[in-house]
Each structure stands twice: as structure tokens, then as C-alpha cells.
Amino acid sequence: MADKETRVATAPGRTPTNLTQGGRTKAGIGESTLRPDGTLKVTGEFAYSSDMWHEDMLWGFTLRSTVAHAEIRSIDTSEALATSGVYAVLTYDDLPTDVKNYGLEIQDTPVLAHGKVRHHGEPVALVAADHPETARRAAAKIKIDYAELPVVTDEASATAEGAPLIHENRDDHHVGHVPHPNIVHRQPIIRGNADEAAKKADVIVSGEYVFGMQDQAFLGPESGLAVPGEDGGVDLYVATQWLHSDLRQIAPVLGLPPEKVRMTLSGVGGAFGGREDLSMQIHACLLALRTGKPVKIVYNRFESFFGHVHRHPAKLWYEHGATKDGKLTHLKCRIVLDGGAYASASPAVVGNASSLAVGPYVVDDVDIEALALYSNNPPCGAMRGFGAVQACFAYEAQMDKVAKKLGMDPVAFRQLNAMEQGTLMPTGQPVDSPAPVAELLRRVKAMPLPPEQQWLAAGTGADVRALPGGLSNTTHGEDVVRGIGYAVGIKNVGFSEGFDDYSTARVRMEVVGGVPVATVHTAMAEVGQGGVTVHAQIARTELGVQQVTIQPADTRVGSAGSTSASRQTYVTGGAVKNTCEHVREQVLDIGRRKFGTYHPAWATAELLLEGGKVVTDGGEVLANLADVLEDEAVDLELEWRHRPTEPFDLHTGQGNGHVQYSFAAHRAVVEVDTGLGLVKVIELACAQDVGKALNPLSVVGQIQGGTTQGLGVAVMEEIIVDPKTAKVRNPSFTDYLIPTILDTPTIPVDVLELADEHAPYGLRGVGEAPTLSSTPAVLAAIRNATGLELNKTPVRPEHLTGT
Amino acid sequence: MRVTFTVNGRRQEADDVWEGESLLYVLRERMGLPGSKNACEQGECGSCTVRLDGVPVCSCLVAAGQVEGRDVVTVEGLADFARQRAEGGGCASGACGTSIDEAQRWQARPADAQSDEAADLPRETLSPIQQAFIDAGAVQCGFCTPGLLVAADELLERNDSPSDADIREALSGNLCRCTGYEKILDAVRLAAARGEDRTAGQGA
Ligand code: FES
Ligand code: FES
């Protein structure tokens, strides 16, 4: 069944495999089918990228800059190269072609630093050795002479007169419209007249908000294996979010035609945007091609913090006005995102932050500006929620402030201003599918509240495990107060601003052992979200088969686009559906050819494939699929596109830029120990519209996971960068905290299914929206408990105790 | 140096082990048992949790030399381990677990082979906690899963009807970035409930 194309490199000892589900498995779309990779994952047999292994393989290691901004005067690798067990040491000078940079949109990221380093942790040299420890020790012997340069760390230092330019000779397409070369991209959105509209306001509320730098902190480290081929090419087994985007960036640097860089997705241990940019891909290939041996690279956690981009930290200034009957009059806002040393996805993050800056509310008169800086801070790019998260944090804090000033209930105030189907976005784009913002708020508010003071419910005394601070046993609840907060958010689905956001699916249908089976082959990165489950469900539904095999994702099939922006179920799911429909037509043509003369329904009725049979829409069985196909196979590979979008106007921000929107609302219940400054989130309820839940179990799992990442940023997660040196202070799981099971409350989820008629099955992207509103909901609850202003993430004890 | 110890009921030998190598590295890279995961290698995430003489430990923090002559159970051996516990036996015969030859030939299993034992049907070869993780939807990317399974199995061994607070406490050393933990709680509750059902069934 598998493609018999011969590989020119020897396959490693561990490789990704087909995933087959069938036999008695039922479950088409809408059912909570279990993951086809579940058994492999619970037995430890699933081949993650860090599990790749090849006889005689070497280990690669990356030497990284110890300073944030410096000229490199010299690099001396002689001692490292002389170390026994070392096979290669590479620097910038060893790059094989003139293409020495890569990047998602702007090719400004050096494969290895040349002349300059621009951030702490930038890759400078590579080592391949026969043991990971040998590689590390050899790398430590490389001598680099840095001449440090002044650092740019915020808007003021980036745009100050005489500020050092992070990229001196920019020639990208944004440079013509940005006000300063240390600004990557700037997007204003002007609609109506905010100044005029402000005159109608009875209250005006403004605020300044700071959103800290969050890390994706996926558990599976950046890793993979590059195997040199006999044809001079290379096979790369790697964890990524988008194989073809990687390929487009890798091949030119290696000086190879794309067909000689054969990429296979290996098991991905989470992604959340952090694998959109390249990490070790080119490095491993360079070392493999240089040494002629397979090379494996696995980052440790320390290196992982330097090896991927983070969520943009942001400063946001917001002003809202409202009439005394509670209608929003206008919005003025300015959002400054710190993109760090390289562009990564910053331009698109700016587009999202600006176009979603209003939130899911009706405001006709807006004056919005969002921009991203170049600085010497760590590069920032894609992370779940992508620009919408930072905006949501600010506009939801503003909604509470305005409601309070008007003396209105915060939920009622939001509902009064909630957008609905038909509302115009600040970009002028009409929202042309359901937008149940008020309803989601209603639902989340209607959920029963958790009992008060649960730590007392145990009976005798306090169960300290249930108190803020937990087992540290520092109080018994004396200073604990409860607070409740609400938030709602809007996220676009898919890639926006005119991007050709297509996907490709190959589907084969044939009879094996008397049973009709379908094989689905796409390049979609399964990163844990469950795309493989859904593809099997779609194939079952469309082709009426039980057994479906999902082939490993690789570059032998056309691009599936990125597993990000909540787009894969929509776009690659749509591609699988579309290809299945064409396969079905061909199968029916075979049936008509063979059996058409026996029954008039072959020519006249609407025919379906169901339960391994060809049936009419009236339910009459015409033939067994096995008899139709016999030893014929239908095999098609097709691209599929959703409705096109268009870029935003550079001056007014007007344009039909987005494909679809998704909405989630949260209610947070917290208990705060005001004496200790500790917060315990008791419950974080969510209501979300998913259009159509193709797999309800997975949908709820995605919502709970996204909610928890938002909780993390509210109370603990932040990459701390020293403002004087731009060095990262906490690149470890000891110092960068993500929520444990003790920090995470129960997360009841209410799923609403209002179909979007433009989307396959009516579905709506799910993964990101819950990450938006959980952070501001927690903040609102803490404010409600303490009466404090709190305008910064994460909330730390000192913010609560004033110490 | 050479290190000799028991893994999943089988005696294993590793040669040329460096002083600094962790048990995790020896398991993954020398013994062909990559089931224990390397998410932080600093003792913070629990993905590498194994049983060492019955005690759950972060194998990334255990020096390989420390396990000389001792007994290790990894996720690969969890099903056998649970079955023998249920049968009240041990593994003195050495018939359980993975042989060194098998281990070195390890490959991710072609999942085609399991097609008829579809993932949503109980498999004899899975331990109750493994099956419960699948059924409850507690696996997303799955990178945290091996460590969580070993820790949760040990919890259920000690406490066959844990409260939510007990579960949270027992699993607090295992980070998961994908699930939000709710379905992991569900899985442990489910495995516990199924265990009770079975006991109740036997009593009747
Ligand atoms: S890998 Fe051992 S605790 Fe994280
Ligand atoms: S870390 Fe991905 S499922 Fe737990």
C-alpha cells in the first residue's frame, strides 16, 4: 500500500509508521473516535523526533552566543576540531552557498552568525561528534572574540536618535512604510472618526497594559536526524509544523534542489507555534553532508529556550469611550510588540493584533496602531493565539473598567456591545457567519459556581492542599478571598491578508483482503492536536469504509500548509474531504461502468458510499464496494483552497483580510491569599463555539489545553530578559514555570455548534480561541478579589502584597 | 564502564558507559528503549519517570552507575508489570520484558499490525492505566504520557481509589503542556473505577 518509491538514503532504525484504524472501529465525523496513534503513544513505541536513531550516527551540538549584541572579531575552532571523537566543526565560513539566511517571510535569520550576533543564544558554530558529551565539550573549546555593542531592548531604545540598527541594510518589502528601520512592520487601522465619536462619550477610560514574554514550552525538544544520501541529497526526520515551509528554507542554504531534501515528519511532542521557524533542521543537514554520516541533534531544555521564538511581549495603550446607557463610542489604541532580533512571524502578528484589537465588540469609530520592533531581545514569532492574545488581555481589562465606571454588570455590558453575524470588523470586513458572543457569555455565566472555601469542606480544619500555596502549609485560609472574572475573545482562523493558504491531500481507495480500505497521505504535521484522527473520520464518512490508513507526513506529497492558526482541520481536513469526494466519484464511475445496466438508480439517483457499499440516497444498496473496485485502485492527489482573503490597506487597514473567526468565553473563579500574595485558580469554565465538533473528545481536550496555557501566562509564565544586557535569565523548567496539575483547576467546557456555512462540515477552528480569554478572565477574577488594578502578566505575589 | 541491571524483568548490560551518562540516556540510546522521554533532562518535568526498585524516579537524574544490580521498570514494561502484579507473581523467570536483542532491533511498530485490535477496544497487551489514558482522551502529543503512566500506575498500586487531591499530589511532578490535565484526571479515575469494578465482580 505504501508508496514504493525507492529511497536513496538508508532508513534509520526508528522511523515514523503508518497509522491504521479499522476492523470494528466505527466513527465518522461527529463521533469521539479515539486517536489512531494512542496505543503507540501509551506503550512508548511511538517514534518521536528525539527517538530517531541510526547505526553509526553522530551527535550534533550548537554553540550559542553568550552575549546579546556584539561584533564577532574572530572564531578559533582548532582546539575543538582536534578533540578525539569530533568529526566536524562548522562556522559561517563553511556554509556551502551564498544563501546564508532563512526566515518565514523575511530572510533575515543567519544559519550561523556572521560578523555579528544580535541576541543571546544565537547559533554561532556547530560540532558533530560520536557522543553528545564529546560534542558539548568540544564546543566549549571554541574561542570567540566578541566586541560587545550597545543593546536595543524596547521602543525607546530602538527608535532613539543614533540607536544601533539591528539590521543595517534592510531590503525587505516592509522597510518602505515603517517609520524607523528598527520597526519590522506597522499596521494602522482607521475607521470612522474616533476623535469625533469620543465627543459623544459620557465616560472615557484608558489604560496601559504589559504582556510578558511567554514560551510555548512544548515538551518534546527540538530534535531530528539527518541522513546523507548516496545522490548527494539528504533525508531529514524532524518534528516541525510545516514540512514544505522548512523545505523551502532549507534547500537553498544547502545548495540542493528541493527533491534532494527529503523530509519526513517524526513524532512531534507539542508545538504551539514554536516549531514554525527552523531550529536544528539546517544544522543537522549541514553536519550530515559534511561528515557523510547520519547526524542527530536533540536540544536539552536550556537550549530549547534559545532554539525557538517566543510569544511577543507587548505594551498596549487603550482608550475606550461609552455613553451612559452603556454603548461603546470609540476605541483608540496603540500596540507595541517586541519582535526581538529577527522578523520571524512578526509582520503577521502585527496584522492580527491590529485587526483584532477591538475584540468581539461593535465599535464603529476606531484609531488603531500596532507595530513590531526589532530589538536585541530573543526573537519572537508564532504562539497559539498569535497577536490576538495580547490584544484580548488589554481590551477585556478595559471592558471591566468601563463597566465599573458606568456601574454596570461586566457581563451585561459586554453583551450589550457584543458583535453578531453581520457586524463589520474594524477592517470593514463583514462577519458573515454566526458570532454568538453574547450567548457564550450567557452560557459561561450560567454554569454553576464551585462551592466556597472548599478547603474547609474536608471537615476537621483546613485541607491545605486546596489553599493558595498548597502544601507549603503557610496559612490555614485566614486571608483568603474569592473573586470571579469574565472575558471573551475573537481569533481569526487560518492565514490572513491574501496568503494562498491551501492544502493538499492524496487519497487512495482499494480492496485489500476483500475489504475496501482508504489510505490518506498528507503533509500535515500532527503535533498532538489530533488531525490524524479527524482525517480518518473524514475518509470513513466520505468513502463508507471502516479501515483507514494514515501515512506518515512527508514531502513526497504536496504541501498541507502549517499546523497553526487553528487551520488544519479546516484546510487539510477540507482537502481530505475534497479528495475523498473526487475518489468517490471515480469509484461510482467504475460502478456505473460495471453495473450501470443492471439498475436504473446508477444513472438517476444520488449515490453514496456507506458501510462498504454503494447506496442510493433512499438507502437502497446497489453494490458492494469490493465488487465495484475488485483489483482496481483509485488514487488522487488534489489541492484545496478556501475563500481567498486580501491584504489590509497599509494606511487605513481596510480589507477582507480574514477567512473565519472563532470565539470563546471564560469565567474564572480564584482564591487569593492577600497576606501571602498567592493565587489559586479554583475553576476556569469555558464556553466556545466550534461550528461543528468533528471529534467532541478532542475538541474539549484542545479547549482545556488552550485554557491552561492562558492560565499559565496569567499567574506564572514569563521569560525574563535582563533589560540592561538583553540576556535571558530563566531558560529552564526550574525557573520558567508552567502550570502543573496542582496549579490547574477543573475546566468545565460548554461546546456550542453553530455551523459556518462556508467551512467544511460547518466547522470552526478550535485550538487558539481558548488561549485568548482565559488570561484576562483570571486577571479579572484576581482584581475582583483584591480590588487592585493589575495591568501586567504574570501576576506575581509582590503585585498583590505591594511589597 | 559496564553497567548491568534489570530492565522490565530482563538482565541488561551496557558497555562503554561514560561516567556522566544518565539512566535515561542509557535506556534510550544504548538499550533501544526510547519510551522514557527526554523533555527537560533536569528533573523538572517527569517525562522520564521510571520505577527503580519500585520507586518512581526521574531517570534523567539517576547516574547510570547508580543502577548497577538494580531493577528498572519503564513504560515499555508497564503492561507486563501490571499483569504480573494482578496475577500476584513476580518476574523471576525473566520471561517477561524485552530482551537485549529485541531491544536493539526496536522499531516503532507498524500500526497496520494492530488494525483489528482497534485503538478503542481494550487490548490484552495494555495495562489498565494505559487503556484508560487512551479511552479518556488523555493523550494528545503524548510526550508526557510515558512518565505520567508510570507515576499513575504507582499511585494506583498504593491507593486503588485515590481522591482528586491524591491524584493531583501524585502527578504534580509530571508536566503536560497539551491537555490541561483534566482528561489525565479522568483517566486515573477511570482506571481506578475499572479496578473497583473488577474487584467487585470477583467478590460477587
Ligand atoms: S526529562 Fe527527566 S524530569 Fe524532565
Ligand atoms: S505534553 Fe503533550 S500530551 Fe502531555
mmCIF file of N, CA and C and ligand atoms in Angstrom, chain A residues 219, chain B residues 140-144 176-179, ligand 2:
data_model
loop_
_atom_site.group_PDB
_atom_site.id
_atom_site.type_symbol
_atom_site.label_atom_id
_atom_site.label_comp_id
_atom_site.label_asym_id
_atom_site.label_seq_id
_atom_site.Cartn_x
_atom_site.Cartn_y
_atom_site.Cartn_z
ATOM 1 N N LEU A 219 6.745 19.941 25.248
ATOM 2 C CA LEU A 219 7.628 19.039 25.994
ATOM 3 C C LEU A 219 8.654 18.339 25.120
ATOM 4 N N GLN B 140 -2.498 13.632 24.019
ATOM 5 C CA GLN B 140 -2.508 14.489 22.827
ATOM 6 C C GLN B 140 -1.179 14.278 22.115
ATOM 7 N N CYS B 141 -0.190 15.166 22.353
ATOM 8 C CA CYS B 141 1.093 14.874 21.695
ATOM 9 C C CYS B 141 1.703 13.615 22.282
ATOM 10 N N GLY B 142 1.398 13.328 23.537
ATOM 11 C CA GLY B 142 1.830 12.073 24.138
ATOM 12 C C GLY B 142 3.228 12.079 24.725
ATOM 13 N N PHE B 143 3.894 13.229 24.675
ATOM 14 C CA PHE B 143 5.281 13.222 25.148
ATOM 15 C C PHE B 143 5.371 13.069 26.662
ATOM 16 N N CYS B 144 4.374 13.574 27.365
ATOM 17 C CA CYS B 144 4.346 13.446 28.822
ATOM 18 C C CYS B 144 3.825 12.083 29.254
ATOM 19 N N CYS B 176 2.489 18.426 31.804
ATOM 20 C CA CYS B 176 1.882 18.185 30.499
ATOM 21 C C CYS B 176 1.539 19.548 29.925
ATOM 22 N N ARG B 177 1.943 19.806 28.698
ATOM 23 C CA ARG B 177 1.701 21.115 28.115
ATOM 24 C C ARG B 177 0.466 21.131 27.227
ATOM 25 N N CYS B 178 -0.076 19.963 26.915
ATOM 26 C CA CYS B 178 -1.154 19.923 25.913
ATOM 27 C C CYS B 178 -2.557 19.828 26.494
ATOM 28 N N THR B 179 -2.733 19.019 27.521
ATOM 29 C CA THR B 179 -4.092 18.572 27.837
ATOM 30 C C THR B 179 -4.844 19.451 28.825
HETATM 31 S S1 FES C 2 2.686 17.164 26.872
HETATM 32 FE FE1 FES C 2 1.582 16.743 25.073
HETATM 33 S S2 FES C 2 0.061 15.374 25.823
HETATM 34 FE FE2 FES C 2 1.058 15.999 27.613
#
